[in-house]
Coordinates of C-alpha atoms in Angstrom, one line a residue:
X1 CA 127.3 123.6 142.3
X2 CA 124.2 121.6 142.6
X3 CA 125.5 118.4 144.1
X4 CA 127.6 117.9 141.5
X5 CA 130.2 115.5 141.6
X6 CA 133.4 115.2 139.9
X7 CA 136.1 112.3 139.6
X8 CA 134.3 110.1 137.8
X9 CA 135.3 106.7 136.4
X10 CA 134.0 104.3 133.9
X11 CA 132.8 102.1 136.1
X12 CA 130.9 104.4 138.8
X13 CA 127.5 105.4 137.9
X14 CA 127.6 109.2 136.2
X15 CA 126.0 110.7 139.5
X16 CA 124.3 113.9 139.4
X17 CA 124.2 117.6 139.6
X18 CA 120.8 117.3 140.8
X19 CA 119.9 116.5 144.1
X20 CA 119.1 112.5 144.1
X21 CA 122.6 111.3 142.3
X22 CA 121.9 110.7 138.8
X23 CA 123.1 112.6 136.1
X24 CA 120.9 113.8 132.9
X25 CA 121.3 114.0 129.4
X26 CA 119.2 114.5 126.6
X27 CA 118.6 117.1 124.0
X28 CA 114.8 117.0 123.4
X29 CA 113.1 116.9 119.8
X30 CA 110.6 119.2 118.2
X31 CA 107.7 117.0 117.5
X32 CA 104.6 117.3 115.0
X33 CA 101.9 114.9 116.0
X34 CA 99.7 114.2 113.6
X35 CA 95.6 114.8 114.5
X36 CA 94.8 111.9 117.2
X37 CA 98.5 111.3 118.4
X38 CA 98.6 110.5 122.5
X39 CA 95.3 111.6 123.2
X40 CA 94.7 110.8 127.1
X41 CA 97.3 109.7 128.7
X42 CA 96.6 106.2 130.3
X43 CA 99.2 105.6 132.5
X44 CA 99.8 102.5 130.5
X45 CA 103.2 101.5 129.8
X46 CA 105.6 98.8 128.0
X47 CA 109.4 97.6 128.4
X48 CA 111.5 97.6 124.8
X49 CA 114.4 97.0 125.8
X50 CA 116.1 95.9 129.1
X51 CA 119.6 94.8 130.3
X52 CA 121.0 94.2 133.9
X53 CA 121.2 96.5 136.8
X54 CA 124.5 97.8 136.0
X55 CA 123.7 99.3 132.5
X56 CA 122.2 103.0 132.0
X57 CA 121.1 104.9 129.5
X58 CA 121.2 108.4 129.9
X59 CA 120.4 110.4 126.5
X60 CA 118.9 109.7 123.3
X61 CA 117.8 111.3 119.9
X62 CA 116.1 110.8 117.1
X63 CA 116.1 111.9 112.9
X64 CA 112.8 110.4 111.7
X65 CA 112.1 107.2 112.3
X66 CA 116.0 106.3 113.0
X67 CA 117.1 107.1 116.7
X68 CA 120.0 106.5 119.1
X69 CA 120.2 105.7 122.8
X70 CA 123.7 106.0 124.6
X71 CA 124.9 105.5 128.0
X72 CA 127.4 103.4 130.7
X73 CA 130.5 102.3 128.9
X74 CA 130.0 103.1 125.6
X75 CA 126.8 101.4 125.2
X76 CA 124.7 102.4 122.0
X77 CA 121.3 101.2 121.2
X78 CA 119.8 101.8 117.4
X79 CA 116.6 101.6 116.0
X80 CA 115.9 101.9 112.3
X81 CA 112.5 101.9 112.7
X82 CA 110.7 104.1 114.7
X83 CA 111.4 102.7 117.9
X84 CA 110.2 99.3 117.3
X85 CA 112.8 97.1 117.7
X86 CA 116.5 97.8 118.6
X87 CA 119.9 96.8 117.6
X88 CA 123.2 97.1 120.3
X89 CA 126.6 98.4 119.3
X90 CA 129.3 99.0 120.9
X91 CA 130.8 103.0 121.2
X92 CA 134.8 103.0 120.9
X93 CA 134.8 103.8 124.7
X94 CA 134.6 102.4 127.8
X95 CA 133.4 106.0 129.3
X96 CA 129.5 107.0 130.0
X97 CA 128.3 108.6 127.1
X98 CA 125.4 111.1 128.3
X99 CA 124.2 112.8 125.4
X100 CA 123.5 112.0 121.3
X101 CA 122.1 114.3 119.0
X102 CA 121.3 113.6 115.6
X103 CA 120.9 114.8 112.3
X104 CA 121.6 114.8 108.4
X105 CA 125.4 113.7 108.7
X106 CA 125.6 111.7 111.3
X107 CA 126.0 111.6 114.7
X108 CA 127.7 113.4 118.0
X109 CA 127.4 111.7 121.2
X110 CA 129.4 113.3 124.6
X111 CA 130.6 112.1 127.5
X112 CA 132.9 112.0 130.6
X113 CA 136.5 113.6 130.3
X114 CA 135.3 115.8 127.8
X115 CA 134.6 113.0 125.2
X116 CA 133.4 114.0 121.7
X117 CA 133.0 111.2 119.2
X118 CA 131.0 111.3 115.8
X119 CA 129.3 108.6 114.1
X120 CA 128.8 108.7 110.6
X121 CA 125.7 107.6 108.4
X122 CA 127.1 104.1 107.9
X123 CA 127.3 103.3 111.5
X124 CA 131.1 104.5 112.0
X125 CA 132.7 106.1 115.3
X126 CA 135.6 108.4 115.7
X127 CA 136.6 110.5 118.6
X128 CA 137.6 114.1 118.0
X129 CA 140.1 116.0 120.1
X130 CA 138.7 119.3 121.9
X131 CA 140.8 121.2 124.6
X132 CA 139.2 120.1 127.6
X133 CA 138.6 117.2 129.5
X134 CA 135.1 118.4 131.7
X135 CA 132.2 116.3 131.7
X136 CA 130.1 117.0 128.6
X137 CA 126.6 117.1 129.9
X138 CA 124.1 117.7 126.5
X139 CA 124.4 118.2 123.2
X140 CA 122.5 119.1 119.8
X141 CA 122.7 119.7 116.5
X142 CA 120.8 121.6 113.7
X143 CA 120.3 120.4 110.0
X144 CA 123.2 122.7 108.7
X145 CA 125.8 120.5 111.3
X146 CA 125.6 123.6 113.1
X147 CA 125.8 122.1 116.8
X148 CA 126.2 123.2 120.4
X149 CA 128.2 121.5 123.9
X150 CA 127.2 122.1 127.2
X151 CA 129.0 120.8 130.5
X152 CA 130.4 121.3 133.7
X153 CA 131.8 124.3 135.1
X154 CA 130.4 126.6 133.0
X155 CA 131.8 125.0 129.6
X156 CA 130.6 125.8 126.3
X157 CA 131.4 125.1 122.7
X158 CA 130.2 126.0 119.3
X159 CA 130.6 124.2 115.8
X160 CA 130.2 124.4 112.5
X161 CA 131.1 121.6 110.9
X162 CA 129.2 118.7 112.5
X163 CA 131.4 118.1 115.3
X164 CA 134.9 118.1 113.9
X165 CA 135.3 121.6 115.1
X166 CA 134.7 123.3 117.9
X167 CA 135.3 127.0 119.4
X168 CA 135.0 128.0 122.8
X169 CA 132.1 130.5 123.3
X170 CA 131.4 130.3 126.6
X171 CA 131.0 134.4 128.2
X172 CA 132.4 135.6 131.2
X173 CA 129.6 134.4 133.3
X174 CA 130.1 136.7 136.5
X175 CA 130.2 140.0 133.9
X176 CA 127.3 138.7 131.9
X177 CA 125.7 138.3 135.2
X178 CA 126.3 141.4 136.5
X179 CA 125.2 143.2 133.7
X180 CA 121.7 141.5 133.9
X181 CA 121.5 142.4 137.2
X182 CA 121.8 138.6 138.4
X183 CA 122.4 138.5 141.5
X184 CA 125.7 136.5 142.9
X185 CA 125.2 133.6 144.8
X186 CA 127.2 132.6 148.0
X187 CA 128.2 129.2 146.0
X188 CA 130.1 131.5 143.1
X189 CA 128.1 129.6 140.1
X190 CA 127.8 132.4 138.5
X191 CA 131.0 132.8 137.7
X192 CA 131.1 128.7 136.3
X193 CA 127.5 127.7 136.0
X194 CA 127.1 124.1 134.8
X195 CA 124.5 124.1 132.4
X196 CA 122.8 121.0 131.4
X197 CA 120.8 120.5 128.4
X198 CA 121.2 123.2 124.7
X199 CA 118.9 123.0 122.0
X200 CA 120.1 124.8 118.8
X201 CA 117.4 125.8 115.9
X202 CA 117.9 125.6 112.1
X203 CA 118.0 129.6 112.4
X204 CA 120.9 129.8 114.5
X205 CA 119.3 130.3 118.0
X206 CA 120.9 128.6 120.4
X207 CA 119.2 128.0 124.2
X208 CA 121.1 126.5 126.9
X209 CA 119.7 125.9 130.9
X210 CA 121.2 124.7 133.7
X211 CA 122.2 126.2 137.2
X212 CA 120.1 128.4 139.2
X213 CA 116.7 128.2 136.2
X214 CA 119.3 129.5 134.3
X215 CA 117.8 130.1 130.6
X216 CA 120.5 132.0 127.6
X217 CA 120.0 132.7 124.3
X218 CA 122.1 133.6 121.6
X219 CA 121.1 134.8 118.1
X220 CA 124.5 134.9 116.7
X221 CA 125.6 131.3 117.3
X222 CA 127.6 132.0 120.9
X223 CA 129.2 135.3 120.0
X224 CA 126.9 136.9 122.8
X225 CA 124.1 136.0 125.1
X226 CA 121.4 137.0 127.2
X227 CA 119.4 135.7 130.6
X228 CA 116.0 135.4 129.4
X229 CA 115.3 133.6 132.5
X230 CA 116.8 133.2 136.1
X231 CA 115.8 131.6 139.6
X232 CA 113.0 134.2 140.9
X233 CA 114.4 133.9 144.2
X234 CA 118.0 135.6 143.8
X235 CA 116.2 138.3 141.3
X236 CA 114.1 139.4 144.4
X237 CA 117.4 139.5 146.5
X238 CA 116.5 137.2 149.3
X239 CA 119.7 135.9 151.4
X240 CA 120.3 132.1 151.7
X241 CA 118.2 130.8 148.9
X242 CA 120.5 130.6 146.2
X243 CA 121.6 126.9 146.9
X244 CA 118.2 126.4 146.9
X245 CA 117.6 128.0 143.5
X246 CA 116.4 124.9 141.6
X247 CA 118.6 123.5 137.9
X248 CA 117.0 123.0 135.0
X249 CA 117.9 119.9 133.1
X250 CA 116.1 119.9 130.2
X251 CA 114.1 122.3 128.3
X252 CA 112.0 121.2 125.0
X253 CA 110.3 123.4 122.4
X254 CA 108.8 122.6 119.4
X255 CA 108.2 124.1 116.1
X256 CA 105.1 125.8 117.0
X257 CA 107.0 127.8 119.4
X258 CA 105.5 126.4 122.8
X259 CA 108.1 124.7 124.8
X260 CA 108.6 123.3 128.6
X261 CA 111.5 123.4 130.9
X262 CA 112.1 121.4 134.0
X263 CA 114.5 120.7 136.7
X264 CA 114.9 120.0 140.7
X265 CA 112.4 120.8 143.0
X266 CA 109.5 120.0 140.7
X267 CA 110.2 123.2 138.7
X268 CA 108.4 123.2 135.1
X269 CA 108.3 126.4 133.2
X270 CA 106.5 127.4 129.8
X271 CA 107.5 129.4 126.7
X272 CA 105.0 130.4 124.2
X273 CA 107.7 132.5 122.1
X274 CA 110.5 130.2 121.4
X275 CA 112.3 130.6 124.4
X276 CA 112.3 134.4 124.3
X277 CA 110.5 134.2 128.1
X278 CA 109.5 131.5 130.6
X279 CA 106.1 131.5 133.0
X280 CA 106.6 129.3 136.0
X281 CA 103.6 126.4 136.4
X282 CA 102.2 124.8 139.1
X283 CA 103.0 121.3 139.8
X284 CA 101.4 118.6 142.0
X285 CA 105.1 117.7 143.4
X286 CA 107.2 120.4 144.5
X287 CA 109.9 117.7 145.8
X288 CA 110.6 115.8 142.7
X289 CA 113.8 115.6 140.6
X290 CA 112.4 116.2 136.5
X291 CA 115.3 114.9 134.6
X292 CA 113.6 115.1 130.8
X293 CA 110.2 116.2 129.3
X294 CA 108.2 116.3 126.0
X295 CA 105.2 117.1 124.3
X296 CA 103.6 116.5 121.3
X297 CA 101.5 119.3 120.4
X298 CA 98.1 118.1 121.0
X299 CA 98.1 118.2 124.7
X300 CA 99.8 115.3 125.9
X301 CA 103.2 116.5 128.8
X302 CA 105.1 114.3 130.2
X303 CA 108.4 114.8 132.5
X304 CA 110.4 111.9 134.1
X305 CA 112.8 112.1 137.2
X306 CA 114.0 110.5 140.0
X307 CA 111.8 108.2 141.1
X308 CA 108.6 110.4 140.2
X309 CA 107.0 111.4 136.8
X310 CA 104.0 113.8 136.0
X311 CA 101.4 114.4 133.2
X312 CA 99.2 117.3 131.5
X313 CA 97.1 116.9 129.1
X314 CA 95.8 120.7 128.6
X315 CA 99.5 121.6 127.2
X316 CA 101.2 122.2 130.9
X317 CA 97.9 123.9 132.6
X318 CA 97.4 121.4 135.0
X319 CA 99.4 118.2 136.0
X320 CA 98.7 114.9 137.6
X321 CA 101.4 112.2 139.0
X322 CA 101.9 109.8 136.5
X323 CA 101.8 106.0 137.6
X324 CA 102.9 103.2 135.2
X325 CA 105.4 101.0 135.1
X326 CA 108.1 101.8 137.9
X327 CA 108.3 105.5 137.2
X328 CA 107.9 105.9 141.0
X329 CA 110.9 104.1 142.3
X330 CA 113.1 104.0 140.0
X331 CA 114.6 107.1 137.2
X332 CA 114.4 107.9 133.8
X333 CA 116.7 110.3 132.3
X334 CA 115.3 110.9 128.8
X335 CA 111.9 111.3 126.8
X336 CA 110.7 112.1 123.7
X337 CA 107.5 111.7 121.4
X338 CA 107.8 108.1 119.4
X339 CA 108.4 109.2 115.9
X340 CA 104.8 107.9 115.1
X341 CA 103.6 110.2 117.5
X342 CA 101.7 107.7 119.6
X343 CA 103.6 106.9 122.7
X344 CA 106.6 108.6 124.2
X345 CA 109.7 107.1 124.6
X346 CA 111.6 106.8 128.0
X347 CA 115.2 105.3 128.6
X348 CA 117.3 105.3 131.8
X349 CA 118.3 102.6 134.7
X350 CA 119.2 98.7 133.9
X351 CA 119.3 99.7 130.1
X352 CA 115.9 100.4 130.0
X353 CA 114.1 101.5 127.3
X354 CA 110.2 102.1 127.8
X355 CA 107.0 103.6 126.1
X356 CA 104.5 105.4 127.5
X357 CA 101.0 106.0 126.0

């Protein structure tokens, strides 16, 4: 495992598989900017929202202009407009909650001890009762209610029905492995990878990522799936590298079909086919933590971390450090493109919620 640490309580900071102790969830959105969204990136940067040290906010989604963050105890942040302005609520738990994902119906948000709950249009939450009690890293959701789980030790579940459901579809990872020729590593996480962030398309396709630049996809909604990307290092058979094979923790793609991944040691990839491949970019940073990323179609990148964030704005063919705010000493689990397409939104420690231009 990548650092991972298990035993949490309520009360202790969700710390991380990656390698600073902090622990990432978010399922990124497909974004259309409209012509003259970011433009350059500034560097310029504004608080939202912010609460004391002991809060954090670790995922957030968001349907048109209505979006949800979640994190430490239950916390839930709304916004009906945009992004704008934001309303608290209250989660019926007192566990972290590290992942939301929106859409027509409702709500899913996951969390700690395998920790499902829904929340309906009106603002209602229930918790649903699935058969296992792993930490739920990510989560997402098509328009159909079609969604996908992803968490620890190699977990994996499908539904159908907007949450109330779910099916185990997680493969025997050392077979699946094997048959792609991925090499074993000396850790054994590929027979349980943890994988960390899922996106799942209004056609079915599912992507997951996580452990060892671990990238699946499934065309028949988790019946079967295929490596369509792995840590270069363990596919060239080098010995002693595989706990140094980097995690991904978040992968984005939008509806033109371009997409970034990104995860410890500075690692970003690219996909120009919808996740079918991945081309590994250079990056100004190769010691980094990238906890969430985003892009808005007209250029503008951006990925935050552990105390570090970068920039492109050619679309990922060149980066720069990014400096506003306190990006560089403190960490931000979760971005996406502001539903007017102008800023990005960032959330993460002392129940922060920031914008980025």
């Amino acid at each position: 495992m990548s650092g991972l640490l298990l035993g949490l309580t309520a009360a202790v900071v969700p710390t991380s598989y990656a390698q600073d102790g902090m622990e990432n969830a978010s399922p990124a959105e497909e974004a259309n900017a409209p012509s003259g969204a970011l433009g350059e990136i500034s560097g310029d940067g504004r608080v939202l929202v912010e609460g004391v040290r002991q809060e954090r906010f670790f995922g957030m989604d968001f349907l048109g202009d209505k979006g949800i963050v979640v994190g430490s105890f239950g916390q839930v942040m709304v916004t009906e407009d945009g992004g704008d302005t934001w309303v608290e609520e209250k989660a019926p738990t007192e566990l972290a909650l590290l992942a939301v994902a929106l859409y027509d119906g409702g709500a899913i948000a996951v969390g700690q001890q395998g920790l499902v709950l829904l929340r309906d249009p009106g603002g209602e939450w229930e918790e649903v009762s699935i058969d296992t009690d792993e930490r739920l890293l990510n989560v997402s959701v098509n328009r159909h209610g079609r969604a996908i789980i992803v968490g620890a030790f190699g977990t994996l579940l499908a539904s159908s029905d907007g949450g109330r459901n779910w099916n185990d579809v997680a493969p025997e990872w050392a077979e699946l492995a094997a048959s792609a020729n991925v090499p074993a590593d000396a850790t054994g996480a590929t027979a349980e990878p943890s994988m960390y962030d899922a996106e799942v398309f209004d056609d079915g396709v599912i992507l997951i990522a996580g452990e060892l630049a671990y990238v699946l996809r499934s065309g028949d909604g988790g019946n079967s799936w295929e490596f369509v990307n792995f840590a270069e290092t363990l596919a060239e058979g080098q010995e002693g590298v595989s706990a140094a094979a980097p995690t991904i923790n978040d992968i984005q793609i939008r509806a033109d079909g371009n997409g970034f991944a990104v995860g410890q040691s500075g690692t970003v990839y690219k996909t120009t086919d919808s996740g079918r491949s991945w081309k590994k970019l250079s990056t100004p940073l190769a010691e980094i933590n990238l906890l969430s990323v985003a892009s808005d179609g007209k250029g503008a990148v951006i990925a935050v971390g552990m105390r570090s964030a970068i920039f492109s704005e050619d679309d990922g063919e060149s980066w720069q450090t990014l400096d506003a705010l306190d990006l560089d000493i403190n960490w931000y689990s979760a971005i996406q493109v502001a539903p007017d397409a102008r800023e990005m939104l960032a959330v993460g420690h002392s129940g922060r919620i920031i914008a980025l231009q």
